[in-house]
Short mmCIF file of C-alpha atoms in Angstrom, two decimals:
data_model
loop_
_atom_site.label_atom_id
_atom_site.label_comp_id
_atom_site.label_asym_id
_atom_site.label_seq_id
_atom_site.Cartn_x
_atom_site.Cartn_y
_atom_site.Cartn_z
CA MET A 274 0.00 0.00 0.00
CA LYS A 275 1.24 3.49 -0.88
CA LYS A 276 2.16 5.79 1.98
CA LYS A 277 -0.01 8.90 2.25
CA ILE A 278 1.08 12.54 2.00
CA LEU A 279 -1.10 15.57 2.73
CA ILE A 280 -0.03 18.87 1.13
CA LEU A 281 -1.55 21.99 2.71
CA ALA A 282 -1.13 25.44 1.13
CA THR A 283 -2.95 28.74 1.58
CA SER A 284 -3.82 29.16 -2.10
CA GLN A 285 -4.16 27.28 -5.36
CA VAL A 286 -1.65 29.68 -6.94
CA THR A 287 1.02 28.39 -4.51
CA ILE A 288 0.38 24.80 -5.62
CA GLU A 289 0.47 25.75 -9.30
CA SER A 290 3.52 28.00 -9.01
CA PHE A 291 5.78 25.81 -6.87
CA LEU A 292 4.61 22.26 -6.31
CA LEU A 293 3.23 20.77 -9.54
CA PRO A 294 6.56 19.24 -10.70
CA HIS A 295 6.99 17.58 -7.28
CA ILE A 296 3.41 16.31 -7.16
CA GLN A 297 3.66 14.80 -10.64
CA LYS A 298 6.74 12.83 -9.57
CA LEU A 299 5.71 11.95 -6.00
CA LYS A 300 2.25 10.67 -6.97
CA LYS A 301 3.89 7.72 -8.76
CA LYS A 302 5.08 6.38 -5.42
CA TYR A 303 2.81 8.01 -2.81
CA ASP A 304 -0.91 8.64 -2.30
CA ILE A 305 -1.20 12.46 -2.51
CA THR A 306 -3.98 14.60 -1.05
CA ILE A 307 -4.06 18.41 -1.46
CA LEU A 308 -5.90 20.88 0.77
CA THR A 309 -5.92 24.49 -0.45
CA LYS A 310 -8.16 27.45 -1.22
CA LEU A 311 -9.43 26.73 -4.72
CA ASN A 312 -10.04 29.43 -7.32
CA ARG A 313 -12.95 29.55 -9.77
CA SER A 314 -10.86 27.50 -12.18
CA LYS A 315 -10.59 24.27 -10.23
CA LEU A 316 -7.24 22.61 -9.71
CA VAL A 317 -7.22 19.23 -11.47
CA ILE A 318 -4.34 16.76 -11.17
CA SER A 319 -4.92 13.16 -12.21
CA ASN A 320 -4.73 10.52 -9.44
CA VAL A 321 -4.55 13.18 -6.71
CA LYS A 322 -7.33 13.98 -4.21
CA ILE A 323 -7.99 17.72 -3.95
CA PHE A 324 -10.15 19.46 -1.33
CA ASN A 325 -11.05 23.10 -0.70
CA ILE A 326 -10.26 24.91 2.56
CA ASN A 327 -11.18 28.58 2.87
CA LEU A 328 -7.84 29.97 4.08
CA ASP A 329 -6.95 33.69 4.14
CA ARG A 330 -3.40 35.03 3.89
CA LYS A 331 -4.13 37.69 6.50
CA ILE A 332 -5.14 37.07 10.11
CA ASN A 333 -8.91 36.46 10.34
CA PHE A 334 -9.51 35.10 13.83
CA LEU A 335 -12.99 33.64 13.32
CA ASN A 336 -12.16 32.03 9.97
CA ASP A 337 -8.81 30.78 11.27
CA VAL A 338 -10.47 29.03 14.20
CA LYS A 339 -13.06 27.44 11.87
CA ASN A 340 -10.26 26.16 9.64
CA LEU A 341 -8.33 24.81 12.62
CA ILE A 342 -11.40 22.85 13.80
CA PHE A 343 -12.01 21.60 10.24
CA LEU A 344 -8.42 20.44 9.86
CA LEU A 345 -8.33 18.78 13.28
CA ASN A 346 -11.37 16.71 12.27
CA PHE A 347 -10.06 16.07 8.75
CA LEU A 348 -6.83 14.60 10.15
CA ARG A 349 -8.74 12.63 12.77
CA LEU A 350 -10.86 10.99 10.06
CA ASN A 351 -8.04 10.45 7.52
CA THR A 352 -4.71 8.74 8.04
CA PHE A 353 -1.52 10.31 6.68
CA ASN A 354 2.13 9.34 7.06
CA LEU A 355 3.37 12.87 6.35
CA ILE A 356 1.95 16.39 6.20
CA PHE A 357 3.80 18.97 4.11
CA THR A 358 2.84 22.64 4.64
CA ILE A 359 3.84 25.73 2.71
CA THR A 360 2.96 29.40 3.46
CA PRO A 361 2.65 30.77 7.03
CA LYS A 362 -1.09 30.32 7.68
CA ALA A 363 -1.09 26.78 6.31
CA GLY A 364 2.02 26.03 8.35
CA LEU A 365 0.54 27.23 11.63
CA ILE A 366 -2.85 25.49 11.51
CA GLY A 367 -1.37 22.51 9.67
CA MET A 368 1.43 21.79 12.13
CA LEU A 369 -0.83 22.37 15.15
CA SER A 370 -3.47 19.98 13.79
CA ALA A 371 -0.89 17.39 12.75
CA TYR A 372 0.81 17.52 16.15
CA VAL A 373 -2.48 16.99 18.01
CA ASN A 374 -3.39 14.11 15.67
CA ARG A 375 0.08 12.59 15.97
CA ILE A 376 0.95 12.62 12.28
CA PRO A 377 4.39 10.94 12.41
CA LYS A 378 6.16 13.14 9.83
CA ARG A 379 5.50 16.89 9.89
CA LEU A 380 7.37 18.96 7.29
CA HIS A 381 7.14 22.72 6.74
CA ILE A 382 9.02 24.89 4.25
CA PHE A 383 9.66 28.58 4.87
CA THR A 384 9.42 30.65 1.68
CA GLY A 385 10.02 34.15 3.05
CA GLN A 386 9.19 35.82 6.33
CA VAL A 387 6.08 38.03 6.53
CA TRP A 388 7.51 39.67 9.66
CA SER A 389 10.87 40.71 8.18
CA ASN A 390 9.82 44.30 7.39
CA LYS A 391 7.12 44.84 10.05
CA ASN A 392 7.24 47.13 13.08
CA PHE A 393 8.46 45.81 16.44
CA PHE A 394 5.16 44.55 17.92
CA ILE A 395 3.75 42.89 14.77
CA ARG A 396 7.19 41.58 13.86
CA ASN A 397 7.55 39.72 17.16
CA ILE A 398 4.02 38.29 17.10
CA LEU A 399 4.43 36.92 13.56
CA LYS A 400 7.95 35.73 14.34
CA LEU A 401 6.55 33.82 17.31
CA PHE A 402 4.08 32.07 14.97
CA ASP A 403 6.95 30.96 12.70
CA LYS A 404 8.90 29.65 15.70
CA LEU A 405 5.81 27.74 16.84
CA ILE A 406 5.57 26.16 13.36
CA MET A 407 9.17 25.04 13.73
CA ILE A 408 8.61 23.58 17.20
CA LEU A 409 5.53 21.63 16.07
CA SER A 410 7.17 20.26 12.91
CA ASN A 411 9.85 17.61 13.07
CA GLU A 412 11.54 18.72 9.85
CA THR A 413 11.95 22.25 8.48
CA LEU A 414 13.20 23.42 5.12
CA CYS A 415 13.65 26.86 3.59
CA ASP A 416 14.05 27.75 -0.06
CA GLY A 417 17.29 29.70 0.02
CA LYS A 418 20.73 29.71 1.64
CA GLU A 419 20.57 33.44 2.39
CA GLN A 420 17.11 32.96 3.92
CA ARG A 421 18.53 30.22 6.16
CA LYS A 422 21.27 32.63 7.34
CA PHE A 423 18.62 35.27 8.03
CA LEU A 424 16.51 32.84 10.09
CA ILE A 425 19.48 31.63 12.14
CA LYS A 426 20.49 35.26 12.74
CA ASN A 427 16.97 35.77 14.11
CA SER A 428 17.33 32.92 16.63
CA PHE A 429 15.83 30.07 14.61
CA SER A 430 17.35 26.60 14.84
CA LYS A 431 20.37 25.66 12.73
CA LYS A 432 18.51 22.43 11.87
CA ILE A 433 16.74 24.25 9.02
CA LYS A 434 17.78 22.64 5.73
CA VAL A 435 18.13 23.92 2.15
CA LEU A 436 17.92 21.29 -0.58
CA GLY A 437 20.38 21.75 -3.42
CA ASN A 438 21.28 25.36 -4.12
CA GLY A 439 17.86 26.61 -3.02
CA SER A 440 14.43 27.27 -4.55
CA ILE A 441 11.43 24.98 -4.12
CA CYS A 442 11.14 23.66 -7.65
CA GLY A 443 13.82 25.36 -9.71
CA VAL A 444 13.17 26.58 -13.26
CA ASP A 445 12.23 24.63 -16.37
CA THR A 446 14.90 26.12 -18.62
CA ASP A 447 13.37 24.55 -21.72
CA LEU A 448 10.16 26.51 -21.07
CA PHE A 449 11.70 29.71 -19.70
CA LYS A 450 14.12 30.82 -22.40
CA SER A 451 14.29 33.61 -24.96
CA ASN A 452 12.57 33.02 -28.28
CA LYS A 453 12.93 35.68 -30.97
CA SER A 454 9.94 34.62 -33.10
CA GLN A 455 7.68 34.45 -30.02
CA ARG A 456 8.93 37.87 -28.94
CA ILE A 457 7.98 39.45 -32.28
CA LYS A 458 4.57 37.75 -32.30
CA LEU A 459 3.67 38.63 -28.70
CA ARG A 460 4.82 42.26 -28.95
CA LYS A 461 2.60 42.59 -32.02
CA ASN A 462 -0.34 40.98 -30.17
CA PHE A 463 0.04 43.44 -27.28
CA ASN A 464 0.56 46.41 -29.62
CA PHE A 465 4.02 47.21 -28.28
CA LYS A 466 6.16 49.34 -30.57
CA ASN A 467 9.56 48.07 -31.67
CA ASP A 468 11.41 50.93 -29.98
CA GLU A 469 9.51 50.67 -26.66
CA VAL A 470 11.43 49.17 -23.73
CA ILE A 471 9.07 46.86 -21.83
CA PHE A 472 9.59 46.50 -18.08
CA LEU A 473 7.95 43.43 -16.56
CA TYR A 474 6.86 42.60 -13.01
CA VAL A 475 5.27 39.25 -12.10
CA GLY A 476 3.80 38.64 -8.64
CA ARG A 477 1.17 39.69 -6.14
CA LEU A 478 0.15 43.35 -6.30
CA ASN A 479 0.38 44.83 -2.82
CA LYS A 480 2.33 47.31 -0.72
CA ASP A 481 4.94 44.78 0.53
CA LYS A 482 5.89 44.05 -3.07
CA GLY A 483 6.72 47.74 -3.56
CA ILE A 484 4.20 48.34 -6.34
CA TYR A 485 3.72 51.97 -5.26
CA ASN A 486 7.44 52.47 -5.95
CA ILE A 487 6.95 51.15 -9.48
CA LEU A 488 4.14 53.67 -9.95
CA GLN A 489 6.43 56.50 -8.83
CA VAL A 490 9.19 55.41 -11.19
CA SER A 491 6.75 55.19 -14.11
CA LYS A 492 5.85 58.84 -13.57
CA LEU A 493 9.53 59.86 -13.43
CA LEU A 494 10.24 57.98 -16.67
CA SER A 495 7.20 59.57 -18.31
CA ASP A 496 8.51 63.02 -17.38
CA LYS A 497 11.68 62.21 -19.32
CA ASN A 498 9.62 61.19 -22.37
CA TYR A 499 11.23 57.76 -22.60
CA LYS A 500 9.57 55.21 -24.85
CA PHE A 501 8.58 52.47 -22.41
CA LYS A 502 5.75 50.45 -20.92
CA ILE A 503 5.47 48.64 -17.60
CA VAL A 504 3.55 45.36 -17.54
CA LEU A 505 2.31 44.10 -14.17
CA VAL A 506 1.24 40.45 -14.12
CA GLY A 507 -0.55 39.45 -10.92
CA ASN A 508 -3.69 39.70 -8.84
CA TYR A 509 -4.72 42.78 -6.88
CA GLU A 510 -4.59 42.63 -3.09
CA ASP A 511 -5.21 46.36 -2.63
CA GLU A 512 -8.19 48.20 -4.18
CA ASN A 513 -6.46 51.59 -3.91
CA LEU A 514 -3.61 50.15 -5.94
CA SER A 515 -6.07 48.97 -8.56
CA TYR A 516 -7.37 52.54 -9.01
CA GLU A 517 -3.84 54.00 -9.29
CA ILE A 518 -2.75 51.45 -11.89
CA LYS A 519 -5.84 51.78 -14.07
CA LYS A 520 -5.36 55.53 -14.48
CA ASN A 521 -1.67 55.21 -15.46
CA LYS A 522 -1.44 55.02 -19.27
CA LYS A 523 2.13 53.69 -19.16
CA ILE A 524 1.12 50.59 -17.19
CA LEU A 525 -0.61 47.49 -18.48
CA HIS A 526 -2.12 45.15 -15.88
CA ILE A 527 -2.72 41.46 -16.61
CA ASN A 528 -4.26 39.02 -14.12
CA HIS A 529 -2.17 36.07 -12.96
CA SER A 530 -1.97 33.30 -15.54
CA ASN A 531 -0.79 29.70 -15.43
CA ASN A 532 1.04 30.31 -18.71
CA ILE A 533 3.37 33.03 -17.48
CA SER A 534 6.39 32.04 -19.59
CA LYS A 535 5.01 34.03 -22.53
CA PHE A 536 5.21 37.32 -20.61
CA TYR A 537 8.97 36.98 -20.24
CA GLN A 538 9.24 36.64 -24.03
CA PHE A 539 8.06 40.15 -24.92
CA ALA A 540 9.86 41.96 -22.08
CA ASP A 541 13.22 43.75 -22.15
CA VAL A 542 13.85 44.17 -18.41
CA PHE A 543 12.45 42.45 -15.31
CA ILE A 544 11.87 44.66 -12.28
CA THR A 545 11.24 43.71 -8.68
CA SER A 546 10.56 46.30 -6.01
CA SER A 547 9.83 43.95 -3.12
CA TYR A 548 10.56 44.74 0.53
CA ARG A 549 10.57 41.04 1.40
CA GLU A 550 10.89 37.86 -0.60
CA GLY A 551 11.63 34.19 -0.20
CA PHE A 552 13.77 32.75 -2.97
CA GLY A 553 12.29 34.96 -5.72
CA MET A 554 10.92 32.43 -8.19
CA THR A 555 9.74 34.96 -10.77
CA VAL A 556 13.19 36.57 -10.73
CA ALA A 557 14.74 33.16 -11.46
CA GLN A 558 12.27 32.60 -14.32
CA ALA A 559 13.15 36.01 -15.76
CA MET A 560 16.87 35.23 -15.54
CA ALA A 561 16.30 31.90 -17.30
CA SER A 562 14.54 33.89 -20.03
CA SER A 563 17.71 36.00 -20.46
CA LEU A 564 16.19 39.16 -19.00
CA PRO A 565 18.34 41.65 -17.06
CA ILE A 566 17.06 42.32 -13.54
CA ILE A 567 16.58 45.53 -11.59
CA GLY A 568 16.05 44.27 -8.04
CA THR A 569 16.02 45.20 -4.38
CA ASN A 570 18.85 44.47 -1.98
CA ILE A 571 16.97 42.02 0.27
CA TYR A 572 18.13 38.71 1.75
CA GLY A 573 15.68 36.58 -0.23
CA LEU A 574 17.16 37.60 -3.59
CA LYS A 575 20.86 37.36 -2.71
CA ASP A 576 21.11 33.73 -3.85
CA LEU A 577 20.19 34.93 -7.34
CA LEU A 578 21.27 38.54 -7.85
CA LYS A 579 24.91 39.52 -8.30
CA ASN A 580 25.12 43.29 -8.72
CA GLY A 581 26.73 44.37 -11.99
CA LYS A 582 26.88 40.78 -13.29
CA ASN A 583 23.25 39.80 -13.92
CA CYS A 584 21.40 42.74 -12.42
CA ILE A 585 21.39 46.24 -10.98
CA ILE A 586 20.58 46.32 -7.27
CA TYR A 587 19.06 49.18 -5.26
CA GLU A 588 17.78 49.64 -1.71
CA PRO A 589 13.98 49.12 -1.47
CA ASP A 590 13.17 52.77 -0.64
CA ASP A 591 15.74 54.33 -2.97
CA ILE A 592 13.32 55.54 -5.67
CA ASN A 593 16.01 57.63 -7.35
CA LYS A 594 18.40 54.66 -7.77
CA PHE A 595 15.48 52.56 -9.08
CA PHE A 596 14.66 55.32 -11.59
CA LEU A 597 18.29 55.81 -12.70
CA SER A 598 18.70 52.04 -13.13
CA CYS A 599 15.68 52.00 -15.44
CA CYS A 600 17.10 54.93 -17.40
CA LYS A 601 20.45 53.16 -17.75
CA LEU A 602 18.89 50.02 -19.21
CA ILE A 603 16.55 51.96 -21.49
CA LYS A 604 19.60 53.63 -23.04
CA ASN A 605 21.98 50.66 -23.12
CA LYS A 606 20.73 47.69 -25.16
CA ARG A 607 24.12 45.95 -25.04
CA LEU A 608 24.15 46.06 -21.22
CA ARG A 609 20.64 44.58 -21.17
CA LYS A 610 21.82 41.70 -23.34
CA ASN A 611 24.99 41.01 -21.33
CA LEU A 612 23.23 41.01 -17.95
CA GLY A 613 20.53 38.73 -19.35
CA LEU A 614 22.98 36.18 -20.78
CA LEU A 615 24.90 35.93 -17.50
CA GLY A 616 21.64 35.52 -15.60
CA ARG A 617 20.56 32.57 -17.72
CA LYS A 618 23.96 30.88 -17.29
CA GLN A 619 23.54 31.04 -13.51
CA ILE A 620 20.06 29.47 -13.59
CA VAL A 621 21.15 26.68 -15.96
CA LYS A 622 24.13 25.91 -13.73
CA LYS A 623 22.49 26.05 -10.28
CA PHE A 624 18.69 26.10 -10.38
CA GLN A 625 17.42 23.61 -12.96
CA GLU A 626 13.95 22.22 -12.21
CA LYS A 627 14.99 18.60 -12.86
CA ASP A 628 17.76 18.84 -10.25
CA LEU A 629 15.51 20.35 -7.59
CA VAL A 630 12.74 17.81 -8.22
CA ASN A 631 15.27 14.98 -7.85
CA ASN A 632 16.54 16.49 -4.59
CA TYR A 633 13.02 16.62 -3.17
CA GLU A 634 12.23 13.09 -4.34
CA LYS A 635 15.32 11.78 -2.52
CA PHE A 636 14.35 13.76 0.57
CA PHE A 637 10.82 12.29 0.70
CA LYS A 638 12.20 8.81 0.06
CA MET A 639 14.60 9.25 2.98
CA LYS A 640 11.70 10.30 5.24
CA LEU A 641 9.08 7.78 4.09
CA GLY A 642 10.95 5.00 2.35
#
């Protein structure tokens, strides 16, 4: 009989963005069940049981208690050999429920710390939750070496592991790569002019991701009459932000899509303005697609970004440096190309999807047999 694994994540997007390659491989040997908040377009994976749980990213006391009770009962009525949680909310209620129900193997992976840029009181409360997750689990991973250093510096256990060179699933470098014919076709489809420099951001649209900084920079670039567009791919988490973006003629917003590789094809530069990040999966995908990066100097991106080699780095609140970096890459096509080529070489060498999937398969085999 196959051993049983429960995967618990806060959202369907998390499953689709990070875990599908692992699930496809693990389901051959293990009985996989997924619990997550499903979108309108249902998640379908053959030979995998999938259930909905109405989780919120933010603290919602009443809903969180309901979900805790639901999960306690779900684990009481179903037998699992291992529970694997990803994202903070899923980790907290998942590890607590698994501990009470004596699930023998309890694995959580940290993918960035919500508390890293919060004020003192909120920071310590959220940090306490992460430490509780670690106490309740009996195995903890994180998706980056620099993130591991950051956690240890903040009094977390040195037992935290990083598999391979970091990342959860790595990058499919056959899918994420530059393609000249696709670039021409897609730029035509989106009505981009040949001489327009297209800046791309992929991710959630909220304050922590620094989207307001991108809006400021777009206005500064417009004042200089540069030929450019900024494309934001992701879902709104802030209605005020939605209003600001819609009235900016230099910005094109596109909702999150499962087929995100095409967006990297028409872009010239990838920008990230985040105040906090885990490994930075979209940055890695952009690098694999030979795009130069303009990124923030935060611990979660240090495994990927090497200033002056594959990117230009700036401090998260340094709007002027962000603006000047954009100007530099608008003017210098050769620099864009050189940074992009070096970025792809790094991903191919250290962060290939097939290598990461093999690392995780060996890890699960070691834990479950």
